[in-house]
Short mmCIF file of C-alpha atoms in Angstrom, two decimals:
data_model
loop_
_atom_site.label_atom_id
_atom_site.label_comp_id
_atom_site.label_asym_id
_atom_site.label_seq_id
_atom_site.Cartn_x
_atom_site.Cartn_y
_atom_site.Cartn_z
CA UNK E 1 -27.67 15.17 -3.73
CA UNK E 2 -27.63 15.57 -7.44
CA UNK E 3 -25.96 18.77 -7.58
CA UNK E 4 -23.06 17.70 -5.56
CA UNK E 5 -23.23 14.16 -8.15
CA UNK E 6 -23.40 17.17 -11.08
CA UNK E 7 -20.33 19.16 -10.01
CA UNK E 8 -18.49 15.72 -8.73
CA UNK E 9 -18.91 14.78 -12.47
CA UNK E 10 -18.15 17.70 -14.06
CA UNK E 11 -14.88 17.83 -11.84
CA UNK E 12 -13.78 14.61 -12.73
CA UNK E 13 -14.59 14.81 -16.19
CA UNK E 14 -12.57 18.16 -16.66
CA UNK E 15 -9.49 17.21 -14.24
CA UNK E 16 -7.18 13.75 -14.32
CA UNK E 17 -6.70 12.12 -10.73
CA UNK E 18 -6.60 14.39 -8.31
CA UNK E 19 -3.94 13.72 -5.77
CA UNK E 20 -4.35 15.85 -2.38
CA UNK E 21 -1.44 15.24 0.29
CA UNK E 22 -1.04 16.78 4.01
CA UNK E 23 1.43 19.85 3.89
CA UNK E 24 5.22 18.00 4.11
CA UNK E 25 4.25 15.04 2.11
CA UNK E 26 5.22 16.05 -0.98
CA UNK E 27 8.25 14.16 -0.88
CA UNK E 28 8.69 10.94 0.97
CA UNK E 29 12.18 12.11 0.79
CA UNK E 30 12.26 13.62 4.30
CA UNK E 31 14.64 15.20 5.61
CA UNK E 32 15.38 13.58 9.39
CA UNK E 33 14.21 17.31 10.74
CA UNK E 34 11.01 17.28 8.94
CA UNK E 35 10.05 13.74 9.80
CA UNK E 36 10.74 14.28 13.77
CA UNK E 37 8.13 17.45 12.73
CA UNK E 38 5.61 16.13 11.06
CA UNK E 39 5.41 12.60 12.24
CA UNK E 40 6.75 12.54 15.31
CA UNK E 41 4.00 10.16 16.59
CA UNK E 42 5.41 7.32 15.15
CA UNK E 43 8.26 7.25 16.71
CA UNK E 44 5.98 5.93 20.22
CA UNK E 45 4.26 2.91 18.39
CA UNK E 46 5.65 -0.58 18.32
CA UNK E 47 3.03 -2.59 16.91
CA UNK E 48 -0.12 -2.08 14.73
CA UNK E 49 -3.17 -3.86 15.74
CA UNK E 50 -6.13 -2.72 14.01
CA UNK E 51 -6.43 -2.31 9.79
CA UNK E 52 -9.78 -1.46 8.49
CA UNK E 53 -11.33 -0.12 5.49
CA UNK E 54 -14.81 1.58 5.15
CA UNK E 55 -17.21 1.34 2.29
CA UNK E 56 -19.22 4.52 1.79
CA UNK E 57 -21.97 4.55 -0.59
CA UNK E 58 -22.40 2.71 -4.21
CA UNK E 59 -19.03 0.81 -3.74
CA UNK E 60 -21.29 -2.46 -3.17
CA UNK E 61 -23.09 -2.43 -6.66
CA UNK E 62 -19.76 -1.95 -8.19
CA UNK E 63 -18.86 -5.14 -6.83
CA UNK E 64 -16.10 -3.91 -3.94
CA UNK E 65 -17.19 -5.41 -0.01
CA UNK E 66 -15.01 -4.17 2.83
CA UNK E 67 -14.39 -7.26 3.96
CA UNK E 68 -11.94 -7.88 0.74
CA UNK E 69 -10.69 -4.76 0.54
CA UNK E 70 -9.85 -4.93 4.55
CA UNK E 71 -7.94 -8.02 3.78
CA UNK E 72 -6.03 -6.93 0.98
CA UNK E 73 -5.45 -3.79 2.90
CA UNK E 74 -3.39 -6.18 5.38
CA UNK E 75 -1.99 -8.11 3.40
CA UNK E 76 -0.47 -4.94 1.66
CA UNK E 77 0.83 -3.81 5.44
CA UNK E 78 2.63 -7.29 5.81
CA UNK E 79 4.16 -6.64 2.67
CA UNK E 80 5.39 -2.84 3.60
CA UNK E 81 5.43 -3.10 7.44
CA UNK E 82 7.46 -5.93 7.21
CA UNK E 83 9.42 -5.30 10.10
CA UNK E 84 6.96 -4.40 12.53
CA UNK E 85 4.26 -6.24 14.18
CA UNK E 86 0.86 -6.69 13.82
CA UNK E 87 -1.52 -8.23 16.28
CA UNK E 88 -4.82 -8.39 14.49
CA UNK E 89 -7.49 -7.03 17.68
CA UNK E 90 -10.67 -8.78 14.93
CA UNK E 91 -8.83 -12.42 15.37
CA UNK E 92 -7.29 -11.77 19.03
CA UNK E 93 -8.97 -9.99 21.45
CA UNK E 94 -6.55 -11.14 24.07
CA UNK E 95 -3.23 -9.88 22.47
CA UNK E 96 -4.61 -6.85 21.56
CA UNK E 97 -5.49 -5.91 25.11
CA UNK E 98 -1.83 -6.89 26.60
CA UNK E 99 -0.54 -4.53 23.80
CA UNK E 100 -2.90 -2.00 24.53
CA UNK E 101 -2.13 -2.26 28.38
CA UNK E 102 1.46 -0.91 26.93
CA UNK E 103 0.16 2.06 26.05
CA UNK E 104 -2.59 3.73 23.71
CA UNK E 105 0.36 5.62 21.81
CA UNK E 106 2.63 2.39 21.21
CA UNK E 107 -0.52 0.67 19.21
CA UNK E 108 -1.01 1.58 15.60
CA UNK E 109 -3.99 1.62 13.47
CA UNK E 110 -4.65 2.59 9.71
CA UNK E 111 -8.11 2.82 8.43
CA UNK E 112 -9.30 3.59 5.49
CA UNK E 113 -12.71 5.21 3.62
CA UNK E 114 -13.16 4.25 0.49
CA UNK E 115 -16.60 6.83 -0.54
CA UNK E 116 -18.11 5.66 -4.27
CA UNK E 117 -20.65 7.43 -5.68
CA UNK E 118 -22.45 6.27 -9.12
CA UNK E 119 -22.63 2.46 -10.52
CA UNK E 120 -22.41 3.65 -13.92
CA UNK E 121 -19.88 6.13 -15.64
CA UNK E 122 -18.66 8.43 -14.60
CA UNK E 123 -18.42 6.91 -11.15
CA UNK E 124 -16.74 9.17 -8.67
CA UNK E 125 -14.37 8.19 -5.77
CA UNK E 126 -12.15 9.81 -2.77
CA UNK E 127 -10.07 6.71 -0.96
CA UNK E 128 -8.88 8.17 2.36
CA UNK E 129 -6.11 7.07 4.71
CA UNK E 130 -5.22 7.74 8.46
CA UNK E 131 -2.52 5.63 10.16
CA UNK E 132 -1.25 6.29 13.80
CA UNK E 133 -1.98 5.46 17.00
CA UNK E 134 -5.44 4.79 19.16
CA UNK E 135 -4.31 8.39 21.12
CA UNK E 136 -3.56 9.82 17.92
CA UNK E 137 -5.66 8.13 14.76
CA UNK E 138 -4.39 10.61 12.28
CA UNK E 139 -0.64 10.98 12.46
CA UNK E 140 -0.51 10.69 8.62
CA UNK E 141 -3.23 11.18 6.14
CA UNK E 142 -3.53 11.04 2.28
CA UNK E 143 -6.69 11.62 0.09
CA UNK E 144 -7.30 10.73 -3.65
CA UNK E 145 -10.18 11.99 -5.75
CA UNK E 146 -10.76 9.58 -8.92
CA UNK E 147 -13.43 8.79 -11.28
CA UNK E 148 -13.72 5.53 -13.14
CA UNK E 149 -15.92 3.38 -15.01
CA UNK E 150 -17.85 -0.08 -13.29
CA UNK E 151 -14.85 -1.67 -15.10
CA UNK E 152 -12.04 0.10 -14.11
CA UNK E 153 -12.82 1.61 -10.60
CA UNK E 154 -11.91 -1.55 -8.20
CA UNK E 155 -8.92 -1.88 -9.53
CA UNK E 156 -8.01 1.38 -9.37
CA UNK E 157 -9.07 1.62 -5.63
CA UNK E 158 -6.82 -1.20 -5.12
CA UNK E 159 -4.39 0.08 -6.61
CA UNK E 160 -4.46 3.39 -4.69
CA UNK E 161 -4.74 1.23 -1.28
CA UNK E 162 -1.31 -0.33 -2.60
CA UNK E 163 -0.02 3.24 -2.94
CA UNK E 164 -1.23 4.64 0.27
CA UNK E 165 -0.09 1.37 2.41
CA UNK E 166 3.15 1.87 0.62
CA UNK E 167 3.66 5.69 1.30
CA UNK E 168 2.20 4.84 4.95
CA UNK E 169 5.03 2.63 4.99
CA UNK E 170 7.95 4.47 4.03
CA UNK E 171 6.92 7.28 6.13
CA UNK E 172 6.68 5.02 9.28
CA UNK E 173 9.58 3.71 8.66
CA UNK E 174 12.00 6.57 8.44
CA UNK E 175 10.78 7.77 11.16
CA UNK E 176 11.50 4.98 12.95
CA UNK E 177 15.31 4.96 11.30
CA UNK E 178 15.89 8.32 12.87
CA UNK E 179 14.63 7.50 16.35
CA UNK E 180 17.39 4.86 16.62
#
């Protein structure tokens, strides 16, 4: 383990933010051909019912809990989703299982791992996302690589959450344009 913490630090220390995207998300400026292409799994889902995030590691003693990062990851997807509904499966059970009886491709789900390593600087991070459906988890995914101090670093994670919802968002939802 403290090799890979060595050459995580020396990484980070030696390289700004590292941004990694899936191949045709350069651009969120899709052309209608490439977003039938590489997202094409949206297009089925009509309602989102499960947002989660998962803490991996020293995110605790740096004072993040999933529970508050899963809640401002929703309230991020009511403010980018905001045409599309959400039936939150942790509060109701029921309405998640009549949406699910629709069909495992019409429900949507975005998760989130949010891996911390180190409570002091340099502390490392990768904040993953996946959004898509329960037959297909992974329609779209981003990745970040940061480092951070104790200060800085939940903020910054938060931030990036914003960011990913946001992309998520815009993605999903000209997809959804052209399939009208």
């Amino acid at each position: 383990m403290k090799p890979l913490m060595l050459l995580l630090t020396l990484l980070l220390i030696f390289a700004p933010l590292t941004r990694v995207r899936c191949e045709g998300n350069e651009s969120l400026g899709l052309t209608e051909k490439e977003a039938k292409l590489l997202y094409k799994g949206f297009r089925d889902i009509k309602a989102f019912a499960m947002i989660s995030v998962s803490l991996v590691g020293d995110g605790e003693k740096i004072g993040l809990s999933e529970r508050d990062l899963t809640e401002y990851a929703k309230t991020r997807f009511r403010k980018y989703f905001d045409r599309t509904k959400f039936e939150d499966a942790s509060k109701d059970s029921k309405a998640f299982v009549n949406l699910l009886a629709s069909g495992e491709k019409k429900v949507g789900n975005i998760s989130f791992r949010v891996w911390v390593i180190g409570d002091t600087f340099p502390i490392v991070y990768h904040v993953k996302i996946d959004a898509g459906s329960f037959s297909n988890p992974a329609i779209y995914t981003e990745e970040i690589l940061g480092h951070g101090s104790q200060k800085t670093t939940p903020d910054a994670i938060k931030a990036i959450i914003d960011e990913m919802m946001k992309d998520a968002a815009q993605v999903y939802n000209q997809v959804k344009a052209h399939d009208m």
